[in-house]
PDB file of C-alpha atoms in Angstrom:
ATOM      1  CA  MET A   1      -0.362  -0.015  -0.079  1.00 52.00           C
ATOM      2  CA  VAL A   2       1.335   3.579  -0.889  1.00 64.00           C
ATOM      3  CA  ASN A   3      -0.101   6.841   0.152  1.00 68.00           C
ATOM      4  CA  TYR A   4       0.912  10.282  -1.147  1.00 70.00           C
ATOM      5  CA  LEU A   5      -0.267  13.512   0.899  1.00 70.00           C
ATOM      6  CA  ALA A   6       0.617  16.823  -0.134  1.00 70.00           C
ATOM      7  CA  THR A   7       0.173  20.194   0.255  1.00 70.00           C
ATOM      8  CA  PRO A   8       1.511  23.038  -1.678  1.00 73.00           C
ATOM      9  CA  GLY A   9       5.309  22.631  -1.393  1.00 72.00           C
ATOM     10  CA  ASP A  10       5.175  19.544   0.919  1.00 77.00           C
ATOM     11  CA  SER A  11       4.812  15.870   0.353  1.00 82.00           C
ATOM     12  CA  TRP A  12       4.711  12.435   2.369  1.00 83.00           C
ATOM     13  CA  GLN A  13       5.010   9.235   0.772  1.00 85.00           C
ATOM     14  CA  LEU A  14       3.981   6.328   2.899  1.00 88.00           C
ATOM     15  CA  VAL A  15       4.429   2.575   1.986  1.00 88.00           C
ATOM     16  CA  LEU A  16       3.184  -0.365   4.361  1.00 88.00           C
ATOM     17  CA  ARG A  17       5.406  -3.415   3.623  1.00 86.00           C
ATOM     18  CA  GLN A  18       5.433  -6.727   5.581  1.00 88.00           C
ATOM     19  CA  GLY A  19       3.762  -4.876   8.651  1.00 89.00           C
ATOM     20  CA  ILE A  20       6.681  -2.071   8.357  1.00 88.00           C
ATOM     21  CA  LEU A  21       5.570   1.364   7.540  1.00 90.00           C
ATOM     22  CA  HIS A  22       8.131   3.259   5.807  1.00 87.00           C
ATOM     23  CA  TYR A  23       7.957   6.881   5.227  1.00 88.00           C
ATOM     24  CA  SER A  24       9.685   9.782   3.365  1.00 84.00           C
ATOM     25  CA  TYR A  25       9.099  13.494   3.283  1.00 80.00           C
ATOM     26  CA  THR A  26       9.971  16.249   1.019  1.00 79.00           C
ATOM     27  CA  ALA A  27       9.709  19.827   1.476  1.00 75.00           C
ATOM     28  CA  THR A  28      10.126  22.269  -1.736  1.00 74.00           C
ATOM     29  CA  GLY A  29      10.808  25.789  -0.920  1.00 73.00           C
ATOM     30  CA  GLU A  30      10.792  28.904  -3.116  1.00 73.00           C
ATOM     31  CA  PRO A  31      13.457  29.136  -5.722  1.00 75.00           C
ATOM     32  CA  MET A  32      16.186  31.353  -5.035  1.00 79.00           C
ATOM     33  CA  ALA A  33      16.885  33.761  -8.094  1.00 85.00           C
ATOM     34  CA  GLY A  34      20.038  35.514  -9.108  1.00 90.00           C
ATOM     35  CA  LEU A  35      22.623  33.151  -8.081  1.00 93.00           C
ATOM     36  CA  SER A  36      25.971  32.478  -9.434  1.00 94.00           C
ATOM     37  CA  ALA A  37      27.008  29.577  -6.868  1.00 94.00           C
ATOM     38  CA  SER A  38      26.062  27.910  -3.374  1.00 96.00           C
ATOM     39  CA  THR A  39      27.442  25.942  -0.963  1.00 96.00           C
ATOM     40  CA  ALA A  40      25.541  24.376   1.871  1.00 96.00           C
ATOM     41  CA  VAL A  41      26.737  22.129   5.294  1.00 96.00           C
ATOM     42  CA  ILE A  42      24.103  20.630   7.611  1.00 95.00           C
ATOM     43  CA  ASP A  43      24.040  20.786  11.290  1.00 94.00           C
ATOM     44  CA  PRO A  44      23.634  17.827  13.999  1.00 91.00           C
ATOM     45  CA  ALA A  45      19.596  19.208  14.266  1.00 90.00           C
ATOM     46  CA  GLY A  46      19.498  18.548  10.541  1.00 89.00           C
ATOM     47  CA  ARG A  47      19.156  22.151   9.638  1.00 92.00           C
ATOM     48  CA  LEU A  48      20.635  23.624   6.821  1.00 94.00           C
ATOM     49  CA  HIS A  49      23.112  26.274   6.253  1.00 96.00           C
ATOM     50  CA  ILE A  50      23.541  28.019   2.977  1.00 96.00           C
ATOM     51  CA  VAL A  51      26.148  30.641   1.768  1.00 97.00           C
ATOM     52  CA  ALA A  52      24.700  31.910  -2.040  1.00 96.00           C
ATOM     53  CA  THR A  53      26.879  33.905  -4.172  1.00 95.00           C
ATOM     54  CA  MET A  54      24.817  36.562  -5.753  1.00 94.00           C
ATOM     55  CA  LEU A  55      25.374  37.603  -9.686  1.00 92.00           C
ATOM     56  CA  ASN A  56      27.100  40.582  -8.380  1.00 88.00           C
ATOM     57  CA  LYS A  57      29.245  38.995  -6.185  1.00 87.00           C
ATOM     58  CA  ARG A  58      27.264  39.778  -2.940  1.00 93.00           C
ATOM     59  CA  LEU A  59      27.080  36.805  -0.279  1.00 96.00           C
ATOM     60  CA  ILE A  60      23.994  36.141   1.580  1.00 96.00           C
ATOM     61  CA  TYR A  61      24.268  33.557   4.584  1.00 96.00           C
ATOM     62  CA  ALA A  62      20.883  31.630   5.486  1.00 94.00           C
ATOM     63  CA  ARG A  63      19.608  29.050   7.677  1.00 93.00           C
ATOM     64  CA  TRP A  64      17.060  26.826   8.437  1.00 88.00           C
ATOM     65  CA  GLN A  65      15.373  27.327  11.707  1.00 86.00           C
ATOM     66  CA  GLY A  66      12.802  24.457  11.398  1.00 78.00           C
ATOM     67  CA  HIS A  67       9.767  26.538  10.008  1.00 76.00           C
ATOM     68  CA  ARG A  68      11.512  29.504   8.491  1.00 81.00           C
ATOM     69  CA  TRP A  69      14.640  30.718   6.889  1.00 85.00           C
ATOM     70  CA  GLU A  70      16.740  33.470   8.695  1.00 90.00           C
ATOM     71  CA  SER A  71      19.172  35.172   6.429  1.00 91.00           C
ATOM     72  CA  SER A  72      21.852  37.993   6.356  1.00 92.00           C
ATOM     73  CA  GLU A  73      24.075  39.568   3.831  1.00 95.00           C
ATOM     74  CA  LEU A  74      27.736  38.730   4.810  1.00 97.00           C
ATOM     75  CA  PRO A  75      30.041  42.174   5.449  1.00 95.00           C
ATOM     76  CA  VAL A  76      32.373  40.964   2.612  1.00 94.00           C
ATOM     77  CA  ASN A  77      32.385  39.789  -1.137  1.00 92.00           C
ATOM     78  CA  GLY A  78      34.490  37.324  -2.757  1.00 91.00           C
ATOM     79  CA  SER A  79      34.892  33.726  -3.621  1.00 94.00           C
ATOM     80  CA  VAL A  80      33.982  31.026  -0.856  1.00 96.00           C
ATOM     81  CA  LEU A  81      36.919  28.555  -0.712  1.00 96.00           C
ATOM     82  CA  ALA A  82      35.574  26.879   2.292  1.00 97.00           C
ATOM     83  CA  PHE A  83      32.544  26.712   4.561  1.00 98.00           C
ATOM     84  CA  VAL A  84      32.344  24.756   7.810  1.00 97.00           C
ATOM     85  CA  LEU A  85      30.310  24.875  11.184  1.00 97.00           C
ATOM     86  CA  ASP A  86      32.542  24.361  14.227  1.00 96.00           C
ATOM     87  CA  SER A  87      31.186  22.119  17.225  1.00 95.00           C
ATOM     88  CA  ARG A  88      29.348  24.713  18.369  1.00 94.00           C
ATOM     89  CA  LYS A  89      27.290  25.217  15.209  1.00 93.00           C
ATOM     90  CA  GLN A  90      28.647  28.627  14.460  1.00 95.00           C
ATOM     91  CA  PRO A  91      29.664  29.235  10.774  1.00 97.00           C
ATOM     92  CA  HIS A  92      33.150  29.929   9.360  1.00 98.00           C
ATOM     93  CA  LEU A  93      33.925  30.506   5.958  1.00 98.00           C
ATOM     94  CA  LEU A  94      37.091  31.225   4.169  1.00 98.00           C
ATOM     95  CA  LEU A  95      36.864  34.013   1.211  1.00 96.00           C
ATOM     96  CA  GLU A  96      39.064  35.260  -1.447  1.00 94.00           C
ATOM     97  CA  GLU A  97      38.671  38.742  -2.520  1.00 88.00           C
ATOM     98  CA  SER A  98      39.713  40.144  -5.975  1.00 78.00           C
ATOM     99  CA  TYR A  99      41.707  42.744  -5.314  1.00 82.00           C
ATOM    100  CA  ARG A 100      43.900  41.574  -2.467  1.00 85.00           C
ATOM    101  CA  PRO A 101      46.157  38.137  -1.970  1.00 84.00           C
ATOM    102  CA  GLU A 102      45.273  37.825   1.748  1.00 89.00           C
ATOM    103  CA  ILE A 103      42.515  34.974   2.615  1.00 95.00           C
ATOM    104  CA  ILE A 104      39.828  36.054   4.971  1.00 97.00           C
ATOM    105  CA  HIS A 105      38.410  34.055   7.856  1.00 98.00           C
ATOM    106  CA  LEU A 106      35.113  35.187   8.469  1.00 98.00           C
ATOM    107  CA  TYR A 107      32.904  33.674  11.410  1.00 98.00           C
ATOM    108  CA  LEU A 108      29.954  34.174  13.410  1.00 95.00           C
ATOM    109  CA  ALA A 109      30.875  35.072  16.861  1.00 91.00           C
ATOM    110  CA  GLY A 110      27.128  35.358  18.991  1.00 87.00           C
ATOM    111  CA  ASN A 111      25.451  37.742  16.441  1.00 88.00           C
ATOM    112  CA  ARG A 112      28.354  39.675  14.870  1.00 94.00           C
ATOM    113  CA  TRP A 113      30.528  38.713  12.261  1.00 96.00           C
ATOM    114  CA  GLN A 114      34.136  38.851  12.862  1.00 97.00           C
ATOM    115  CA  ARG A 115      36.657  38.692  10.237  1.00 96.00           C
ATOM    116  CA  GLN A 116      40.612  38.332  10.191  1.00 96.00           C
ATOM    117  CA  PHE A 117      43.190  37.672   7.692  1.00 96.00           C
ATOM    118  CA  LEU A 118      45.016  34.136   7.596  1.00 96.00           C
ATOM    119  CA  PRO A 119      48.391  34.613   9.228  1.00 94.00           C
ATOM    120  CA  PHE A 120      50.109  32.379   6.413  1.00 92.00           C
ATOM    121  CA  ASN A 121      50.134  32.074   2.669  1.00 88.00           C
ATOM    122  CA  LEU A 122      47.197  29.731   0.795  1.00 89.00           C
ATOM    123  CA  THR A 123      47.884  30.082  -2.739  1.00 83.00           C
ATOM    124  CA  ALA A 124      45.945  27.031  -3.599  1.00 85.00           C
ATOM    125  CA  PRO A 125      42.116  25.759  -2.625  1.00 89.00           C
ATOM    126  CA  PRO A 126      42.064  24.213   0.968  1.00 95.00           C
ATOM    127  CA  LEU A 127      42.369  20.593   0.983  1.00 96.00           C
ATOM    128  CA  LEU A 128      40.430  19.927   4.069  1.00 98.00           C
ATOM    129  CA  PHE A 129      38.740  22.259   6.456  1.00 97.00           C
ATOM    130  CA  LYS A 130      36.901  20.522   9.368  1.00 96.00           C
ATOM    131  CA  PRO A 131      35.793  20.965  12.981  1.00 96.00           C
ATOM    132  CA  LEU A 132      37.074  19.498  16.013  1.00 96.00           C
ATOM    133  CA  LEU A 133      35.935  19.503  19.832  1.00 94.00           C
ATOM    134  CA  ARG A 134      35.597  22.746  21.568  1.00 95.00           C
ATOM    135  CA  GLY A 135      35.270  25.096  18.586  1.00 96.00           C
ATOM    136  CA  ARG A 136      38.871  24.067  17.152  1.00 97.00           C
ATOM    137  CA  LEU A 137      39.008  23.837  13.381  1.00 98.00           C
ATOM    138  CA  PHE A 138      41.342  21.626  11.477  1.00 97.00           C
ATOM    139  CA  PHE A 139      42.975  22.878   8.264  1.00 98.00           C
ATOM    140  CA  THR A 140      45.114  21.370   5.520  1.00 97.00           C
ATOM    141  CA  GLY A 141      46.276  23.557   2.691  1.00 95.00           C
ATOM    142  CA  GLN A 142      48.940  24.119   0.181  1.00 90.00           C
ATOM    143  CA  ASP A 143      51.345  27.138  -0.868  1.00 86.00           C
ATOM    144  CA  VAL A 144      52.583  27.076  -4.046  1.00 78.00           C
ATOM    145  CA  SER A 145      54.375  30.424  -4.120  1.00 71.00           C
ATOM    146  CA  ARG A 146      57.964  31.138  -4.660  1.00 66.00           C
ATOM    147  CA  GLY A 147      58.582  28.166  -6.894  1.00 68.00           C
ATOM    148  CA  ARG A 148      57.595  25.865  -4.299  1.00 73.00           C
ATOM    149  CA  GLN A 149      54.850  23.226  -3.180  1.00 79.00           C
ATOM    150  CA  LEU A 150      54.520  22.903   0.353  1.00 87.00           C
ATOM    151  CA  LEU A 151      51.679  21.367   2.238  1.00 92.00           C
ATOM    152  CA  PHE A 152      50.969  22.075   5.822  1.00 95.00           C
ATOM    153  CA  LEU A 153      48.553  21.684   8.493  1.00 96.00           C
ATOM    154  CA  THR A 154      47.175  23.827  11.201  1.00 97.00           C
ATOM    155  CA  VAL A 155      44.261  24.167  13.922  1.00 97.00           C
ATOM    156  CA  TYR A 156      42.282  27.255  14.879  1.00 98.00           C
ATOM    157  CA  ASP A 157      41.694  27.639  18.329  1.00 98.00           C
ATOM    158  CA  PRO A 158      38.898  30.379  19.129  1.00 96.00           C
ATOM    159  CA  ALA A 159      40.692  31.363  22.407  1.00 96.00           C
ATOM    160  CA  THR A 160      44.297  31.564  20.879  1.00 97.00           C
ATOM    161  CA  GLY A 161      43.672  31.565  17.027  1.00 97.00           C
ATOM    162  CA  TRP A 162      45.322  30.011  14.580  1.00 98.00           C
ATOM    163  CA  GLN A 163      48.880  28.047  15.294  1.00 96.00           C
ATOM    164  CA  VAL A 164      51.878  28.249  13.270  1.00 95.00           C
ATOM    165  CA  PRO A 165      51.531  26.124  10.201  1.00 94.00           C
ATOM    166  CA  ARG A 166      53.323  22.727  10.512  1.00 94.00           C
ATOM    167  CA  PRO A 167      54.816  21.453   7.074  1.00 92.00           C
ATOM    168  CA  LEU A 168      54.039  17.984   5.883  1.00 90.00           C
ATOM    169  CA  THR A 169      57.492  16.834   5.395  1.00 80.00           C
ATOM    170  CA  GLY A 170      58.154  14.008   2.481  1.00 79.00           C
ATOM    171  CA  VAL A 171      54.740  14.718   0.945  1.00 84.00           C
ATOM    172  CA  GLU A 172      54.491  16.192  -2.196  1.00 79.00           C
ATOM    173  CA  PRO A 173      51.223  17.199  -4.073  1.00 77.00           C
ATOM    174  CA  GLY A 174      51.736  15.522  -7.322  1.00 82.00           C
ATOM    175  CA  ASN A 175      49.557  16.153 -10.201  1.00 88.00           C
ATOM    176  CA  LYS A 176      46.276  15.749  -7.983  1.00 92.00           C
ATOM    177  CA  ILE A 177      45.821  15.549  -4.293  1.00 94.00           C
ATOM    178  CA  TYR A 178      43.004  15.082  -1.744  1.00 97.00           C
ATOM    179  CA  ALA A 179      42.788  14.836   1.632  1.00 97.00           C
ATOM    180  CA  TYR A 180      40.551  13.201   4.267  1.00 98.00           C
ATOM    181  CA  TRP A 181      39.950  12.819   8.071  1.00 97.00           C
ATOM    182  CA  PHE A 182      39.277   9.450   9.509  1.00 96.00           C
ATOM    183  CA  GLN A 183      39.745   8.320  13.355  1.00 94.00           C
ATOM    184  CA  GLY A 184      41.880  11.095  14.179  1.00 94.00           C
ATOM    185  CA  TYR A 185      44.126  10.351  11.148  1.00 95.00           C
ATOM    186  CA  LEU A 186      44.960  12.595   7.898  1.00 97.00           C
ATOM    187  CA  TYR A 187      44.913  10.784   4.751  1.00 97.00           C
ATOM    188  CA  LEU A 188      46.441  12.324   1.660  1.00 96.00           C
ATOM    189  CA  LEU A 189      45.688  10.545  -1.722  1.00 96.00           C
ATOM    190  CA  SER A 190      47.774  12.033  -4.628  1.00 95.00           C
ATOM    191  CA  TRP A 191      48.319  11.133  -8.423  1.00 96.00           C
ATOM    192  CA  HIS A 192      51.975  11.598  -9.898  1.00 95.00           C
ATOM    193  CA  ARG A 193      52.530  11.648 -13.753  1.00 94.00           C
ATOM    194  CA  GLN A 194      55.106   9.193 -15.100  1.00 93.00           C
ATOM    195  CA  GLU A 195      55.449   8.728 -18.873  1.00 90.00           C
ATOM    196  CA  LYS A 196      52.435   6.799 -19.697  1.00 92.00           C
ATOM    197  CA  ASP A 197      50.445   6.561 -16.203  1.00 94.00           C
ATOM    198  CA  TYR A 198      50.273   7.721 -12.527  1.00 96.00           C
ATOM    199  CA  LEU A 199      51.750   6.676  -9.565  1.00 95.00           C
ATOM    200  CA  LEU A 200      49.016   6.418  -6.891  1.00 96.00           C
ATOM    201  CA  TYR A 201      50.992   7.630  -3.314  1.00 95.00           C
ATOM    202  CA  LEU A 202      49.048   7.358   0.019  1.00 96.00           C
ATOM    203  CA  HIS A 203      50.394   9.362   3.068  1.00 94.00           C
ATOM    204  CA  VAL A 204      48.739   8.377   6.406  1.00 94.00           C
ATOM    205  CA  VAL A 205      49.923  11.300   8.868  1.00 94.00           C
ATOM    206  CA  ASP A 206      49.109  11.017  12.690  1.00 94.00           C
ATOM    207  CA  PRO A 207      48.954  15.004  13.614  1.00 92.00           C
ATOM    208  CA  GLU A 208      49.362  14.433  17.314  1.00 89.00           C
ATOM    209  CA  LYS A 209      52.507  12.615  17.041  1.00 88.00           C
ATOM    210  CA  ASN A 210      53.777  14.374  13.989  1.00 84.00           C
ATOM    211  CA  THR A 211      54.453  11.229  12.159  1.00 88.00           C
ATOM    212  CA  SER A 212      53.638   9.763   8.790  1.00 88.00           C
ATOM    213  CA  LEU A 213      53.745   6.820   6.584  1.00 90.00           C
ATOM    214  CA  ARG A 214      53.975   6.554   3.044  1.00 91.00           C
ATOM    215  CA  LEU A 215      52.492   3.775   0.585  1.00 92.00           C
ATOM    216  CA  CYS A 216      52.804   3.365  -2.959  1.00 91.00           C
ATOM    217  CA  PRO A 217      49.482   0.947  -3.555  1.00 90.00           C
ATOM    218  CA  GLY A 218      50.016   1.264  -7.546  1.00 92.00           C
ATOM    219  CA  THR A 219      49.508   2.937 -10.701  1.00 93.00           C
ATOM    220  CA  MET A 220      46.567   4.270 -12.604  1.00 94.00           C
ATOM    221  CA  VAL A 221      46.264   5.127 -16.171  1.00 93.00           C
ATOM    222  CA  ASP A 222      43.901   8.284 -15.765  1.00 94.00           C
ATOM    223  CA  LEU A 223      43.212  10.802 -13.134  1.00 96.00           C
ATOM    224  CA  PRO A 224      40.209  10.827 -11.359  1.00 97.00           C
ATOM    225  CA  ASP A 225      37.205  12.426 -12.761  1.00 97.00           C
ATOM    226  CA  ASP A 226      35.860  14.222  -9.310  1.00 97.00           C
ATOM    227  CA  ARG A 227      37.202  13.807  -5.854  1.00 98.00           C
ATOM    228  CA  PRO A 228      37.629  10.272  -4.640  1.00 98.00           C
ATOM    229  CA  VAL A 229      35.135   9.026  -1.706  1.00 98.00           C
ATOM    230  CA  LEU A 230      36.820   7.109   1.547  1.00 98.00           C
ATOM    231  CA  LEU A 231      34.174   4.528   2.847  1.00 98.00           C
ATOM    232  CA  ALA A 232      34.942   2.595   5.917  1.00 98.00           C
ATOM    233  CA  LYS A 233      33.724   0.343   8.387  1.00 96.00           C
ATOM    234  CA  GLU A 234      35.566  -1.039  11.562  1.00 94.00           C
ATOM    235  CA  LYS A 235      39.110  -2.177  10.023  1.00 96.00           C
ATOM    236  CA  ASN A 236      37.945  -1.852   6.372  1.00 98.00           C
ATOM    237  CA  LEU A 237      38.673   1.314   4.406  1.00 98.00           C
ATOM    238  CA  LEU A 238      37.475   1.954   0.974  1.00 98.00           C
ATOM    239  CA  PHE A 239      39.073   4.725  -1.617  1.00 98.00           C
ATOM    240  CA  LEU A 240      36.522   4.930  -4.355  1.00 98.00           C
ATOM    241  CA  TRP A 241      36.269   7.043  -7.545  1.00 98.00           C
ATOM    242  CA  THR A 242      35.940   7.191 -11.385  1.00 98.00           C
ATOM    243  CA  SER A 243      38.278   7.640 -14.091  1.00 96.00           C
ATOM    244  CA  SER A 244      36.524   8.242 -17.673  1.00 95.00           C
ATOM    245  CA  ASN A 245      33.308   7.093 -15.786  1.00 96.00           C
ATOM    246  CA  ARG A 246      34.701   3.938 -14.839  1.00 96.00           C
ATOM    247  CA  LEU A 247      34.858   2.894 -11.207  1.00 96.00           C
ATOM    248  CA  ALA A 248      38.092   2.512  -9.563  1.00 97.00           C
ATOM    249  CA  PHE A 249      39.037   1.555  -6.095  1.00 97.00           C
ATOM    250  CA  CYS A 250      41.801   0.932  -3.679  1.00 96.00           C
ATOM    251  CA  PHE A 251      41.017  -0.710  -0.069  1.00 97.00           C
ATOM    252  CA  SER A 252      42.915  -1.711   2.978  1.00 96.00           C
ATOM    253  CA  GLN A 253      41.481  -4.727   5.295  1.00 96.00           C
ATOM    254  CA  ASP A 254      43.741  -3.973   8.361  1.00 95.00           C
ATOM    255  CA  GLY A 255      43.114  -0.321   9.454  1.00 93.00           C
ATOM    256  CA  GLY A 256      45.126   1.366   6.912  1.00 92.00           C
ATOM    257  CA  SER A 257      48.639  -0.382   7.258  1.00 89.00           C
ATOM    258  CA  THR A 258      48.405  -2.172   3.709  1.00 92.00           C
ATOM    259  CA  TRP A 259      46.339  -1.573   0.689  1.00 94.00           C
ATOM    260  CA  LEU A 260      45.781  -3.512  -2.206  1.00 93.00           C
ATOM    261  CA  PRO A 261      46.659  -2.329  -5.620  1.00 94.00           C
ATOM    262  CA  PRO A 262      44.533  -0.041  -7.127  1.00 95.00           C
ATOM    263  CA  GLN A 263      41.753  -1.810  -9.578  1.00 93.00           C
ATOM    264  CA  SER A 264      38.991  -0.677 -11.934  1.00 92.00           C
ATOM    265  CA  ALA A 265      35.918  -2.437 -13.056  1.00 91.00           C
ATOM    266  CA  TYR A 266      33.160  -2.077 -15.471  1.00 91.00           C
ATOM    267  CA  PHE A 267      30.197  -2.489 -13.201  1.00 89.00           C
ATOM    268  CA  PHE A 268      27.858   0.455 -12.831  1.00 94.00           C
ATOM    269  CA  PHE A 269      29.473   1.656 -15.921  1.00 95.00           C
ATOM    270  CA  PRO A 270      29.494   4.724 -17.034  1.00 96.00           C
ATOM    271  CA  ALA A 271      29.161   6.072 -13.612  1.00 97.00           C
ATOM    272  CA  ARG A 272      29.726   9.224 -11.517  1.00 98.00           C
ATOM    273  CA  ILE A 273      29.865   9.474  -7.858  1.00 98.00           C
ATOM    274  CA  LYS A 274      29.760  12.059  -4.893  1.00 97.00           C
ATOM    275  CA  ALA A 275      30.249  12.028  -1.174  1.00 97.00           C
ATOM    276  CA  VAL A 276      27.352  12.128   1.225  1.00 96.00           C
ATOM    277  CA  GLU A 277      27.582  15.071   3.138  1.00 94.00           C
ATOM    278  CA  GLY A 278      26.411  14.928   7.030  1.00 92.00           C
ATOM    279  CA  PRO A 279      26.867  16.580  10.414  1.00 89.00           C
ATOM    280  CA  GLU A 280      30.421  15.425  10.537  1.00 87.00           C
ATOM    281  CA  GLY A 281      31.476  15.971   7.029  1.00 91.00           C
ATOM    282  CA  PRO A 282      31.582  13.534   4.403  1.00 95.00           C
ATOM    283  CA  SER A 283      30.021  10.325   5.285  1.00 96.00           C
ATOM    284  CA  THR A 284      32.139   7.023   5.418  1.00 97.00           C
ATOM    285  CA  ARG A 285      29.250   4.707   5.343  1.00 97.00           C
ATOM    286  CA  GLN A 286      27.408   5.710   2.261  1.00 97.00           C
ATOM    287  CA  VAL A 287      28.270   7.114  -1.503  1.00 98.00           C
ATOM    288  CA  ALA A 288      25.834   8.810  -3.924  1.00 97.00           C
ATOM    289  CA  PHE A 289      25.741   7.859  -7.279  1.00 97.00           C
ATOM    290  CA  THR A 290      24.983  10.861  -9.945  1.00 96.00           C
ATOM    291  CA  LYS A 291      25.229   8.585 -12.811  1.00 97.00           C
ATOM    292  CA  ILE A 292      25.013   4.627 -12.495  1.00 96.00           C
ATOM    293  CA  SER A 293      25.050   2.281 -15.447  1.00 96.00           C
ATOM    294  CA  GLY A 294      24.584   5.541 -17.877  1.00 95.00           C
ATOM    295  CA  LEU A 295      21.365   7.035 -16.286  1.00 95.00           C
ATOM    296  CA  GLU A 296      21.360  10.234 -14.404  1.00 95.00           C
ATOM    297  CA  PRO A 297      18.327  10.162 -11.892  1.00 91.00           C
ATOM    298  CA  ASP A 298      17.189  13.314 -10.471  1.00 84.00           C
ATOM    299  CA  TRP A 299      18.061  12.505  -7.279  1.00 84.00           C
ATOM    300  CA  PRO A 300      21.554  10.541  -6.759  1.00 92.00           C
ATOM    301  CA  LEU A 301      21.255   6.903  -5.871  1.00 94.00           C
ATOM    302  CA  VAL A 302      22.740   6.165  -2.133  1.00 95.00           C
ATOM    303  CA  ILE A 303      24.752   2.803  -1.993  1.00 97.00           C
ATOM    304  CA  ASN A 304      25.915   1.767   1.732  1.00 97.00           C
ATOM    305  CA  PHE A 305      29.128   0.515   2.338  1.00 98.00           C
ATOM    306  CA  GLU A 306      28.708  -3.144   2.638  1.00 97.00           C
ATOM    307  CA  PRO A 307      27.363  -4.043  -0.997  1.00 97.00           C
ATOM    308  CA  LEU A 308      30.335  -2.034  -2.446  1.00 96.00           C
ATOM    309  CA  PHE A 309      32.888  -3.092  -0.515  1.00 97.00           C
ATOM    310  CA  SER A 310      31.719  -6.987  -0.870  1.00 96.00           C
ATOM    311  CA  LEU A 311      31.539  -6.296  -4.654  1.00 95.00           C
ATOM    312  CA  CYS A 312      35.344  -4.644  -5.179  1.00 96.00           C
ATOM    313  CA  ARG A 313      36.605  -7.690  -2.955  1.00 95.00           C
ATOM    314  CA  ALA A 314      34.631 -10.132  -5.341  1.00 93.00           C
ATOM    315  CA  VAL A 315      36.369  -8.262  -8.610  1.00 91.00           C
ATOM    316  CA  VAL A 316      39.845  -8.104  -7.064  1.00 88.00           C
ATOM    317  CA  VAL A 317      42.876  -8.891  -9.483  1.00 78.00           C
ATOM    318  CA  ASN A 318      45.982 -10.252  -7.616  1.00 61.00           C
ATOM    319  CA  PRO A 319      44.980  -9.816  -4.374  1.00 49.00           C
ATOM    320  CA  SER A 320      48.125 -11.414  -2.997  1.00 48.00           C
ATOM    321  CA  SER A 321      50.311  -8.351  -4.087  1.00 45.00           C
ATOM    322  CA  ARG A 322      50.436  -5.219  -1.388  1.00 42.00           C
ATOM    323  CA  ASN A 323      52.226  -2.193  -1.537  1.00 41.00           C
ATOM    324  CA  THR A 324      53.759  -2.982  -5.427  1.00 39.00           C
ATOM    325  CA  PRO A 325      53.307  -0.825  -8.281  1.00 34.00           C
ATOM    326  CA  PHE A 326      50.208  -2.702  -9.671  1.00 34.00           C
ATOM    327  CA  LYS A 327      48.282  -1.383 -13.408  1.00 35.00           C
ATOM    328  CA  GLN A 328      45.068  -2.420 -14.461  1.00 32.00           C
TER     329      GLN A 328
END
């Protein structure tokens, strides 16, 4: 039995199956016009926070209060580089203005917006900007000025400000690099160009002990189409991405100490994926398929970790070779 209940803008779908009632609710708001870009995060209460960039470069911050939108114009204009909520649900933005090289850190303190310039160089998009406990923020970035490529990490504390950035020694950005946070560790996945393919490197950094582990799972023919997704459960970690719409993956079954060579496969081909964002950042339990078997659904198809990990393990080639160059 399926029931649909609707009022203008809102709808419910109820499905009674084998004595269990399943339901979903959809709220459709008024369209916002005159935008050139937008970015959004969700807080632990399930309320949406949006930063919208207008065509005239004005920035609007809006948050859902459960029954209505509360919005305000930000005191600066520019391009949004990063947007997060701290553990106290206060918004923080990193902004780039067209007429000055410094990056602005804009944050809400009480009912007033405060701004400061970052006390370090940031000449490339942030790699990772995420909340920690007690209102602190963890940041990983790169400085490619003065003929060098330097990766670094730092922490923002509301009581003391930004820490002095700490360089990540032995880590090279390569042609593509992506950063992830999982269970207190920083994971850096990078592609390095060779003559005919790309060497894949994985760095596992412990920020507390200032130690890192460098692994070379293998080689791939192409760069990723988009940012890879990190999925995990217990000691099983899975990096998943697409290259030329073909699904590719690399996984560990011992908590990240060793990794099987990167593989690619034709299941779901052609496909594209995105991370599922949640209050804690990107989910490690689900991935969203924006294209699957050539179909592009109106709403992404969300698939859980378990069936994907089982499928990847089932098609692994040469599973006995670990941490050695491998080309699919």
